[in-house]
Amino acid sequence: MAASCESSETSESTLRRRRGEPQSSEASSDDGNAETTHEGDASKYEKRHQFSLQPGTYWLTRVVLLRAIAFIYFVAFGVAYCQNRQLIGERGLMPCKDYLRSVKRYVGGKIGLAALAYTPSILWFLDWEDMDTNLDGIALVGLALSGFVLLSGRANMVIMALLWILYHSLVNVGQVFGCWESQLLETGFLAIFLCPFWSLAQLPQRCPPSLISIWTFRWLIVRIMLGAGLIKIRGDRCWRDLTCMDYHYETQPVPNPISYYLHRSPWWFHRFETLSNHFIELVVPFLTFLGRRMCMVNGILQILFQVMLIVSGNLSFLNWLTIVPSLACFDDASLAFLFRRSEGGTRHMVQKIQEEEASGQSPPRTKGMLIRRVLNVSLAVLIGYLSVPVVMNLLSPRQVMNTSFDPLRIVNTYGAFGSITKERTEVILQGTLSADPAAPGAVWEEYQFLCKPGNVKRRPCLISPYHYRLDWLMWFAAFQTYEQNEWVIQIAGRLLADDSAVLSLMDHNPFLGREKPRWIRGEHYKYKFTVPGGPGAAQGKWWVRKRIGSYFPAVNLTSLRGYFQSRNWPHPDIQ
C-alpha cells in the first residue's frame, strides 16, 4: 500500500513537470534535496579524482629516485669529510698520496691513461702538496651538489655525473677503508641517465623518464638480492639449516640496542627470519618481471625488508642504498600519495602532462629528443653487455661477491654475510705508563672506539645511515691477525705519539691531560650479550667478555722504529 502511494505521488509530480504546472512545496523540497545530494556527491567525486594519476608514467618516480640517491650521496660525502683526513689524509693511517705514488710507479712513472684506468680519480690532476685540502674540497662540493638535489628534487646529467666522478675519486684512493662503495657508484651512474642533460626543471616535458632507465634500476635490485641470496645458500651451512640468525645479531659488525633484544628471540622466530630472508632474496625478485602489480609487490617487500635490517643493526648506509632501486618498482599512480594535492603542485603538473599525452598534445619531437633515445638505447646495450660476466658469476658455484669486472664499477656483483661468525671477538687497545710492560704492577688502561664494543657497560650505538669506517674495519681485524692488518700497528704507533688525528676517531682516551703512554698492546677478547633481566644486565652490563689472549704484543716507539721503516711509514714521533 505504501509502495503504491509513493508510486502515485511520483507519477503526479512527473505529470506536473511535463505540463509545466507548479509542484507542491513538499515535492519541490524533495527534488531539491535530491539535486543537492547529487551535486554534493559529484563534487566529492571530482575532488577525489581531481589529482588522480594514471599508471605507466614515471615523472614522480624520477623525483623520488633523485632525492633518495642524493640523500645517500649526502651521507657518503659527509662521512668522507669527517673521516678522510684521519684515514687517508696527509697524516692519515694510510695516506692516499703514498698510494697514488705507488700506482704511478707501477704503471711506469707517468700520469696517463694507464694510471687513470688503474685508479680513476681527479686527484691525479690536483696539487699533491696539500692533499687534505683536496680531500675536503671534493667532499664539500659533493655535499653541496647532493644537498641541492635532495632539497629541490631537481637535477641534470651534469650534476649527477659530477657527483659520480667526485665520489669515484675518493673511493678509488680509499684502499682498505671502503665499504659498500661499488653499489653506490653503480646506483649513481644509473641516476645520470634519469635526468635531462642541462635543464633543472623538475618535470622537463621534452625529457620524460625513460622506461629503459627505470628498468636498469629494477635490474640492479634483482641482481643485489639474488647475489645476496645465492651467496648464502652456497656459503655457510647455517643458512641451509636455518640457524644463522641465532648468531647474526650478536656477531654482526656493529650491533645496535635493538640487536641486543632480537638476539634473545625464541628459536622458532630465528628460523622464521632465516626462511623469510631466503624468500625475499631468492623468490621475490622474480616478481619484477610479472607485470605492474607484482613488480610493486616486489618493491614493497624489498623496502620493508631493508627497513627491518636498518632497525636491527648498523650496516652503514647499505640498507638505505638498497631501498633506492626498489623505488623504481613504482610508477606515478602508486607514488602520488607522497605529493600534496595542490593546484600547480608537482602532482597536478604530472596529471596535466598525462592529460595532454592522452589527447595527443605531446610536445613535438626534436633532434635533442632523438639523441636522447639513442642515448637510452646505448645505456641498455652497455648495461646488457657488462651484465654478462655478472650473470655468469651468479650462475657459478664459485660465486664471488662485491666484485667489479670493470674499472669504473658500472655493473658489479653483490652479496653479504655469505658466512656468519659464530662468536664475537674484539681487539681492545690498551696503554700503560709503566716503564716495564711485564711488571705485575703495570696498570693497563683501555681506549674506546666511537661505536664498536669495548666497555661492557656501554650501550650499543645507533648510527645508521652514518658510518664509522675504522670501527667497521676493526670487526674484520678481530677474526684475522695483526699481520693481515698492519694498519692496526700503525694505530698503536700513533697512540704512543698521542696523535690527534687518530685520537679523533676514538671515543675515550684514558691518557687525556696526562703524559703519553709508554707502551701499547692489543688484547683479544670474546664478547657475548648479557641476558635481558639477568644478573649481568642488572649490573648495567650489555656485554660479558672473556680474554682469549694477546692480539699483538706490547710495543713502544723505539721497538716500532724498524717496523715503520721497513714499510716506509714515517715514524710517529717525528710527524
mmCIF file with all atom_site columns, C-alpha atoms in Angstrom, residues 191-346:
data_model
loop_
_atom_site.group_PDB
_atom_site.id
_atom_site.type_symbol
_atom_site.label_atom_id
_atom_site.label_alt_id
_atom_site.label_comp_id
_atom_site.label_asym_id
_atom_site.label_entity_id
_atom_site.label_seq_id
_atom_site.pdbx_PDB_ins_code
_atom_site.Cartn_x
_atom_site.Cartn_y
_atom_site.Cartn_z
_atom_site.occupancy
_atom_site.B_iso_or_equiv
_atom_site.pdbx_formal_charge
_atom_site.auth_seq_id
_atom_site.auth_comp_id
_atom_site.auth_asym_id
_atom_site.auth_atom_id
_atom_site.pdbx_PDB_model_num
ATOM 1   C CA . ALA A 1 191 ? 70.995 8.166   -11.928 1.00 0.00 ? 191 ALA A CA 1
ATOM 2   C CA . ILE A 1 192 ? 72.883 10.181  -14.541 1.00 0.00 ? 192 ILE A CA 1
ATOM 3   C CA . PHE A 1 193 ? 70.559 8.841   -17.239 1.00 0.00 ? 193 PHE A CA 1
ATOM 4   C CA . LEU A 1 194 ? 67.404 9.652   -15.305 1.00 0.00 ? 194 LEU A CA 1
ATOM 5   C CA . CYS A 1 195 ? 67.885 13.367  -15.918 1.00 0.00 ? 195 CYS A CA 1
ATOM 6   C CA . PRO A 1 196 ? 67.799 15.850  -18.794 1.00 0.00 ? 196 PRO A CA 1
ATOM 7   C CA . PHE A 1 197 ? 71.235 16.924  -19.956 1.00 0.00 ? 197 PHE A CA 1
ATOM 8   C CA . TRP A 1 198 ? 71.077 20.575  -18.913 1.00 0.00 ? 198 TRP A CA 1
ATOM 9   C CA . SER A 1 199 ? 67.606 21.570  -17.739 1.00 0.00 ? 199 SER A CA 1
ATOM 10  C CA . LEU A 1 200 ? 66.933 21.783  -13.998 1.00 0.00 ? 200 LEU A CA 1
ATOM 11  C CA . ALA A 1 201 ? 63.177 21.654  -14.428 1.00 0.00 ? 201 ALA A CA 1
ATOM 12  C CA . GLN A 1 202 ? 61.613 19.117  -12.100 1.00 0.00 ? 202 GLN A CA 1
ATOM 13  C CA . LEU A 1 203 ? 59.260 17.952  -14.865 1.00 0.00 ? 203 LEU A CA 1
ATOM 14  C CA . PRO A 1 204 ? 61.013 18.652  -18.201 1.00 0.00 ? 204 PRO A CA 1
ATOM 15  C CA . GLN A 1 205 ? 58.345 17.738  -20.763 1.00 0.00 ? 205 GLN A CA 1
ATOM 16  C CA . ARG A 1 206 ? 60.866 17.272  -23.569 1.00 0.00 ? 206 ARG A CA 1
ATOM 17  C CA . CYS A 1 207 ? 62.732 14.682  -21.482 1.00 0.00 ? 207 CYS A CA 1
ATOM 18  C CA . PRO A 1 208 ? 60.268 12.181  -19.984 1.00 0.00 ? 208 PRO A CA 1
ATOM 19  C CA . PRO A 1 209 ? 61.748 9.467   -17.757 1.00 0.00 ? 209 PRO A CA 1
ATOM 20  C CA . SER A 1 210 ? 62.937 6.621   -19.930 1.00 0.00 ? 210 SER A CA 1
ATOM 21  C CA . LEU A 1 211 ? 61.494 3.180   -19.314 1.00 0.00 ? 211 LEU A CA 1
ATOM 22  C CA . ILE A 1 212 ? 64.954 1.829   -20.104 1.00 0.00 ? 212 ILE A CA 1
ATOM 23  C CA . SER A 1 213 ? 66.398 3.899   -17.266 1.00 0.00 ? 213 SER A CA 1
ATOM 24  C CA . ILE A 1 214 ? 63.701 2.668   -14.878 1.00 0.00 ? 214 ILE A CA 1
ATOM 25  C CA . TRP A 1 215 ? 64.449 -0.937  -15.834 1.00 0.00 ? 215 TRP A CA 1
ATOM 26  C CA . THR A 1 216 ? 68.176 -0.501  -15.181 1.00 0.00 ? 216 THR A CA 1
ATOM 27  C CA . PHE A 1 217 ? 67.287 0.235   -11.552 1.00 0.00 ? 217 PHE A CA 1
ATOM 28  C CA . ARG A 1 218 ? 64.967 -2.764  -11.420 1.00 0.00 ? 218 ARG A CA 1
ATOM 29  C CA . TRP A 1 219 ? 67.708 -4.943  -12.854 1.00 0.00 ? 219 TRP A CA 1
ATOM 30  C CA . LEU A 1 220 ? 70.030 -3.636  -10.140 1.00 0.00 ? 220 LEU A CA 1
ATOM 31  C CA . ILE A 1 221 ? 67.726 -4.625  -7.266  1.00 0.00 ? 221 ILE A CA 1
ATOM 32  C CA . VAL A 1 222 ? 67.202 -8.049  -8.840  1.00 0.00 ? 222 VAL A CA 1
ATOM 33  C CA . ARG A 1 223 ? 70.972 -8.635  -9.003  1.00 0.00 ? 223 ARG A CA 1
ATOM 34  C CA . ILE A 1 224 ? 71.580 -7.310  -5.486  1.00 0.00 ? 224 ILE A CA 1
ATOM 35  C CA . MET A 1 225 ? 69.030 -9.617  -3.920  1.00 0.00 ? 225 MET A CA 1
ATOM 36  C CA . LEU A 1 226 ? 69.848 -12.707 -5.976  1.00 0.00 ? 226 LEU A CA 1
ATOM 37  C CA . GLY A 1 227 ? 73.547 -12.190 -5.292  1.00 0.00 ? 227 GLY A CA 1
ATOM 38  C CA . ALA A 1 228 ? 72.912 -11.916 -1.558  1.00 0.00 ? 228 ALA A CA 1
ATOM 39  C CA . GLY A 1 229 ? 70.611 -14.934 -1.531  1.00 0.00 ? 229 GLY A CA 1
ATOM 40  C CA . LEU A 1 230 ? 72.771 -17.240 -3.634  1.00 0.00 ? 230 LEU A CA 1
ATOM 41  C CA . ILE A 1 231 ? 75.975 -16.480 -1.713  1.00 0.00 ? 231 ILE A CA 1
ATOM 42  C CA . LYS A 1 232 ? 74.180 -17.525 1.478   1.00 0.00 ? 232 LYS A CA 1
ATOM 43  C CA . ILE A 1 233 ? 72.797 -20.768 0.078   1.00 0.00 ? 233 ILE A CA 1
ATOM 44  C CA . ARG A 1 234 ? 76.226 -21.653 -1.355  1.00 0.00 ? 234 ARG A CA 1
ATOM 45  C CA . GLY A 1 235 ? 78.103 -20.391 1.689   1.00 0.00 ? 235 GLY A CA 1
ATOM 46  C CA . ASP A 1 236 ? 77.734 -21.055 5.375   1.00 0.00 ? 236 ASP A CA 1
ATOM 47  C CA . ARG A 1 237 ? 75.877 -24.242 6.286   1.00 0.00 ? 237 ARG A CA 1
ATOM 48  C CA . CYS A 1 238 ? 73.863 -22.354 8.911   1.00 0.00 ? 238 CYS A CA 1
ATOM 49  C CA . TRP A 1 239 ? 71.908 -20.645 6.114   1.00 0.00 ? 239 TRP A CA 1
ATOM 50  C CA . ARG A 1 240 ? 70.774 -24.076 4.925   1.00 0.00 ? 240 ARG A CA 1
ATOM 51  C CA . ASP A 1 241 ? 69.938 -25.477 8.357   1.00 0.00 ? 241 ASP A CA 1
ATOM 52  C CA . LEU A 1 242 ? 68.215 -22.166 9.241   1.00 0.00 ? 242 LEU A CA 1
ATOM 53  C CA . THR A 1 243 ? 70.354 -21.373 12.312  1.00 0.00 ? 243 THR A CA 1
ATOM 54  C CA . CYS A 1 244 ? 72.312 -18.313 11.099  1.00 0.00 ? 244 CYS A CA 1
ATOM 55  C CA . MET A 1 245 ? 70.009 -15.834 12.821  1.00 0.00 ? 245 MET A CA 1
ATOM 56  C CA . ASP A 1 246 ? 70.859 -17.498 16.141  1.00 0.00 ? 246 ASP A CA 1
ATOM 57  C CA . TYR A 1 247 ? 74.219 -15.715 15.832  1.00 0.00 ? 247 TYR A CA 1
ATOM 58  C CA . HIS A 1 248 ? 73.790 -12.762 13.475  1.00 0.00 ? 248 HIS A CA 1
ATOM 59  C CA . TYR A 1 249 ? 72.512 -10.071 15.844  1.00 0.00 ? 249 TYR A CA 1
ATOM 60  C CA . GLU A 1 250 ? 75.366 -10.646 18.290  1.00 0.00 ? 250 GLU A CA 1
ATOM 61  C CA . THR A 1 251 ? 78.183 -11.096 15.785  1.00 0.00 ? 251 THR A CA 1
ATOM 62  C CA . GLN A 1 252 ? 77.296 -8.545  13.064  1.00 0.00 ? 252 GLN A CA 1
ATOM 63  C CA . PRO A 1 253 ? 79.878 -5.768  12.546  1.00 0.00 ? 253 PRO A CA 1
ATOM 64  C CA . VAL A 1 254 ? 78.272 -3.065  14.702  1.00 0.00 ? 254 VAL A CA 1
ATOM 65  C CA . PRO A 1 255 ? 75.168 -4.123  16.689  1.00 0.00 ? 255 PRO A CA 1
ATOM 66  C CA . ASN A 1 256 ? 72.658 -1.563  17.916  1.00 0.00 ? 256 ASN A CA 1
ATOM 67  C CA . PRO A 1 257 ? 70.465 -1.625  21.066  1.00 0.00 ? 257 PRO A CA 1
ATOM 68  C CA . ILE A 1 258 ? 67.636 -3.452  19.263  1.00 0.00 ? 258 ILE A CA 1
ATOM 69  C CA . SER A 1 259 ? 70.104 -6.180  18.211  1.00 0.00 ? 259 SER A CA 1
ATOM 70  C CA . TYR A 1 260 ? 70.567 -6.903  21.921  1.00 0.00 ? 260 TYR A CA 1
ATOM 71  C CA . TYR A 1 261 ? 66.898 -7.813  22.362  1.00 0.00 ? 261 TYR A CA 1
ATOM 72  C CA . LEU A 1 262 ? 66.400 -9.520  18.985  1.00 0.00 ? 262 LEU A CA 1
ATOM 73  C CA . HIS A 1 263 ? 69.289 -11.860 19.748  1.00 0.00 ? 263 HIS A CA 1
ATOM 74  C CA . ARG A 1 264 ? 67.225 -13.370 22.581  1.00 0.00 ? 264 ARG A CA 1
ATOM 75  C CA . SER A 1 265 ? 64.186 -14.071 20.387  1.00 0.00 ? 265 SER A CA 1
ATOM 76  C CA . PRO A 1 266 ? 62.787 -17.651 20.511  1.00 0.00 ? 266 PRO A CA 1
ATOM 77  C CA . TRP A 1 267 ? 64.396 -20.267 18.300  1.00 0.00 ? 267 TRP A CA 1
ATOM 78  C CA . TRP A 1 268 ? 61.324 -20.556 16.081  1.00 0.00 ? 268 TRP A CA 1
ATOM 79  C CA . PHE A 1 269 ? 61.422 -16.813 15.382  1.00 0.00 ? 269 PHE A CA 1
ATOM 80  C CA . HIS A 1 270 ? 65.040 -17.077 14.216  1.00 0.00 ? 270 HIS A CA 1
ATOM 81  C CA . ARG A 1 271 ? 64.066 -19.954 11.899  1.00 0.00 ? 271 ARG A CA 1
ATOM 82  C CA . PHE A 1 272 ? 61.230 -17.836 10.508  1.00 0.00 ? 272 PHE A CA 1
ATOM 83  C CA . GLU A 1 273 ? 63.655 -14.936 9.955   1.00 0.00 ? 273 GLU A CA 1
ATOM 84  C CA . THR A 1 274 ? 66.057 -17.137 8.008   1.00 0.00 ? 274 THR A CA 1
ATOM 85  C CA . LEU A 1 275 ? 63.302 -18.599 5.838   1.00 0.00 ? 275 LEU A CA 1
ATOM 86  C CA . SER A 1 276 ? 61.918 -15.111 5.206   1.00 0.00 ? 276 SER A CA 1
ATOM 87  C CA . ASN A 1 277 ? 65.386 -13.945 4.211   1.00 0.00 ? 277 ASN A CA 1
ATOM 88  C CA . HIS A 1 278 ? 65.654 -16.726 1.612   1.00 0.00 ? 278 HIS A CA 1
ATOM 89  C CA . PHE A 1 279 ? 62.170 -15.956 0.283   1.00 0.00 ? 279 PHE A CA 1
ATOM 90  C CA . ILE A 1 280 ? 62.853 -12.213 -0.048  1.00 0.00 ? 280 ILE A CA 1
ATOM 91  C CA . GLU A 1 281 ? 66.261 -12.664 -1.686  1.00 0.00 ? 281 GLU A CA 1
ATOM 92  C CA . LEU A 1 282 ? 65.697 -15.712 -3.895  1.00 0.00 ? 282 LEU A CA 1
ATOM 93  C CA . VAL A 1 283 ? 61.999 -15.694 -4.855  1.00 0.00 ? 283 VAL A CA 1
ATOM 94  C CA . VAL A 1 284 ? 60.581 -12.185 -4.586  1.00 0.00 ? 284 VAL A CA 1
ATOM 95  C CA . PRO A 1 285 ? 62.995 -10.557 -7.119  1.00 0.00 ? 285 PRO A CA 1
ATOM 96  C CA . PHE A 1 286 ? 61.380 -12.545 -9.942  1.00 0.00 ? 286 PHE A CA 1
ATOM 97  C CA . LEU A 1 287 ? 58.090 -10.735 -9.297  1.00 0.00 ? 287 LEU A CA 1
ATOM 98  C CA . THR A 1 288 ? 59.733 -7.779  -11.044 1.00 0.00 ? 288 THR A CA 1
ATOM 99  C CA . PHE A 1 289 ? 59.073 -9.429  -14.410 1.00 0.00 ? 289 PHE A CA 1
ATOM 100 C CA . LEU A 1 290 ? 55.409 -10.388 -13.781 1.00 0.00 ? 290 LEU A CA 1
ATOM 101 C CA . GLY A 1 291 ? 53.641 -7.130  -14.524 1.00 0.00 ? 291 GLY A CA 1
ATOM 102 C CA . ARG A 1 292 ? 52.947 -3.863  -12.747 1.00 0.00 ? 292 ARG A CA 1
ATOM 103 C CA . ARG A 1 293 ? 51.190 -5.200  -9.653  1.00 0.00 ? 293 ARG A CA 1
ATOM 104 C CA . MET A 1 294 ? 53.703 -7.948  -8.975  1.00 0.00 ? 294 MET A CA 1
ATOM 105 C CA . CYS A 1 295 ? 56.567 -5.522  -9.549  1.00 0.00 ? 295 CYS A CA 1
ATOM 106 C CA . MET A 1 296 ? 55.050 -3.240  -6.920  1.00 0.00 ? 296 MET A CA 1
ATOM 107 C CA . VAL A 1 297 ? 54.746 -6.189  -4.519  1.00 0.00 ? 297 VAL A CA 1
ATOM 108 C CA . ASN A 1 298 ? 58.469 -6.812  -5.010  1.00 0.00 ? 298 ASN A CA 1
ATOM 109 C CA . GLY A 1 299 ? 59.213 -3.156  -4.293  1.00 0.00 ? 299 GLY A CA 1
ATOM 110 C CA . ILE A 1 300 ? 57.104 -3.128  -1.124  1.00 0.00 ? 300 ILE A CA 1
ATOM 111 C CA . LEU A 1 301 ? 58.636 -6.338  0.239   1.00 0.00 ? 301 LEU A CA 1
ATOM 112 C CA . GLN A 1 302 ? 62.180 -5.244  -0.551  1.00 0.00 ? 302 GLN A CA 1
ATOM 113 C CA . ILE A 1 303 ? 61.692 -1.893  1.171   1.00 0.00 ? 303 ILE A CA 1
ATOM 114 C CA . LEU A 1 304 ? 60.116 -3.494  4.253   1.00 0.00 ? 304 LEU A CA 1
ATOM 115 C CA . PHE A 1 305 ? 62.983 -6.000  4.366   1.00 0.00 ? 305 PHE A CA 1
ATOM 116 C CA . GLN A 1 306 ? 65.580 -3.224  4.275   1.00 0.00 ? 306 GLN A CA 1
ATOM 117 C CA . VAL A 1 307 ? 63.722 -1.261  6.958   1.00 0.00 ? 307 VAL A CA 1
ATOM 118 C CA . MET A 1 308 ? 63.902 -4.321  9.229   1.00 0.00 ? 308 MET A CA 1
ATOM 119 C CA . LEU A 1 309 ? 67.642 -4.555  8.615   1.00 0.00 ? 309 LEU A CA 1
ATOM 120 C CA . ILE A 1 310 ? 68.058 -0.838  9.365   1.00 0.00 ? 310 ILE A CA 1
ATOM 121 C CA . VAL A 1 311 ? 66.184 -1.269  12.644  1.00 0.00 ? 311 VAL A CA 1
ATOM 122 C CA . SER A 1 312 ? 68.205 -4.315  13.715  1.00 0.00 ? 312 SER A CA 1
ATOM 123 C CA . GLY A 1 313 ? 71.778 -3.225  13.002  1.00 0.00 ? 313 GLY A CA 1
ATOM 124 C CA . ASN A 1 314 ? 74.269 -0.531  11.987  1.00 0.00 ? 314 ASN A CA 1
ATOM 125 C CA . LEU A 1 315 ? 75.162 -1.559  8.432   1.00 0.00 ? 315 LEU A CA 1
ATOM 126 C CA . SER A 1 316 ? 76.169 1.988   7.441   1.00 0.00 ? 316 SER A CA 1
ATOM 127 C CA . PHE A 1 317 ? 74.104 3.282   4.505   1.00 0.00 ? 317 PHE A CA 1
ATOM 128 C CA . LEU A 1 318 ? 73.922 -0.138  2.812   1.00 0.00 ? 318 LEU A CA 1
ATOM 129 C CA . ASN A 1 319 ? 70.244 -0.840  3.508   1.00 0.00 ? 319 ASN A CA 1
ATOM 130 C CA . TRP A 1 320 ? 69.234 2.755   2.792   1.00 0.00 ? 320 TRP A CA 1
ATOM 131 C CA . LEU A 1 321 ? 71.062 2.473   -0.507  1.00 0.00 ? 321 LEU A CA 1
ATOM 132 C CA . THR A 1 322 ? 69.340 -0.833  -1.353  1.00 0.00 ? 322 THR A CA 1
ATOM 133 C CA . ILE A 1 323 ? 65.956 0.843   -0.929  1.00 0.00 ? 323 ILE A CA 1
ATOM 134 C CA . VAL A 1 324 ? 66.798 3.219   -3.808  1.00 0.00 ? 324 VAL A CA 1
ATOM 135 C CA . PRO A 1 325 ? 66.497 0.821   -6.792  1.00 0.00 ? 325 PRO A CA 1
ATOM 136 C CA . SER A 1 326 ? 63.411 -0.716  -5.163  1.00 0.00 ? 326 SER A CA 1
ATOM 137 C CA . LEU A 1 327 ? 61.675 2.650   -5.662  1.00 0.00 ? 327 LEU A CA 1
ATOM 138 C CA . ALA A 1 328 ? 61.827 2.085   -9.427  1.00 0.00 ? 328 ALA A CA 1
ATOM 139 C CA . CYS A 1 329 ? 59.203 -0.643  -8.971  1.00 0.00 ? 329 CYS A CA 1
ATOM 140 C CA . PHE A 1 330 ? 56.567 2.076   -8.528  1.00 0.00 ? 330 PHE A CA 1
ATOM 141 C CA . ASP A 1 331 ? 55.040 4.403   -11.127 1.00 0.00 ? 331 ASP A CA 1
ATOM 142 C CA . ASP A 1 332 ? 53.382 7.812   -10.738 1.00 0.00 ? 332 ASP A CA 1
ATOM 143 C CA . ALA A 1 333 ? 49.991 6.397   -9.777  1.00 0.00 ? 333 ALA A CA 1
ATOM 144 C CA . SER A 1 334 ? 51.478 4.413   -6.897  1.00 0.00 ? 334 SER A CA 1
ATOM 145 C CA . LEU A 1 335 ? 53.752 7.216   -5.625  1.00 0.00 ? 335 LEU A CA 1
ATOM 146 C CA . ALA A 1 336 ? 51.179 10.014  -5.880  1.00 0.00 ? 336 ALA A CA 1
ATOM 147 C CA . PHE A 1 337 ? 50.395 9.780   -2.148  1.00 0.00 ? 337 PHE A CA 1
ATOM 148 C CA . LEU A 1 338 ? 53.858 11.231  -1.412  1.00 0.00 ? 338 LEU A CA 1
ATOM 149 C CA . PHE A 1 339 ? 52.921 14.526  -3.095  1.00 0.00 ? 339 PHE A CA 1
ATOM 150 C CA . ARG A 1 340 ? 50.409 17.138  -1.974  1.00 0.00 ? 340 ARG A CA 1
ATOM 151 C CA . ARG A 1 341 ? 47.063 17.603  -3.738  1.00 0.00 ? 341 ARG A CA 1
ATOM 152 C CA . SER A 1 342 ? 47.579 21.277  -4.564  1.00 0.00 ? 342 SER A CA 1
ATOM 153 C CA . GLU A 1 343 ? 46.825 23.333  -7.650  1.00 0.00 ? 343 GLU A CA 1
ATOM 154 C CA . GLY A 1 344 ? 50.042 23.907  -9.577  1.00 0.00 ? 344 GLY A CA 1
ATOM 155 C CA . GLY A 1 345 ? 51.939 21.362  -7.488  1.00 0.00 ? 345 GLY A CA 1
ATOM 156 C CA . THR A 1 346 ? 54.110 18.555  -8.831  1.00 0.00 ? 346 THR A CA 1
#
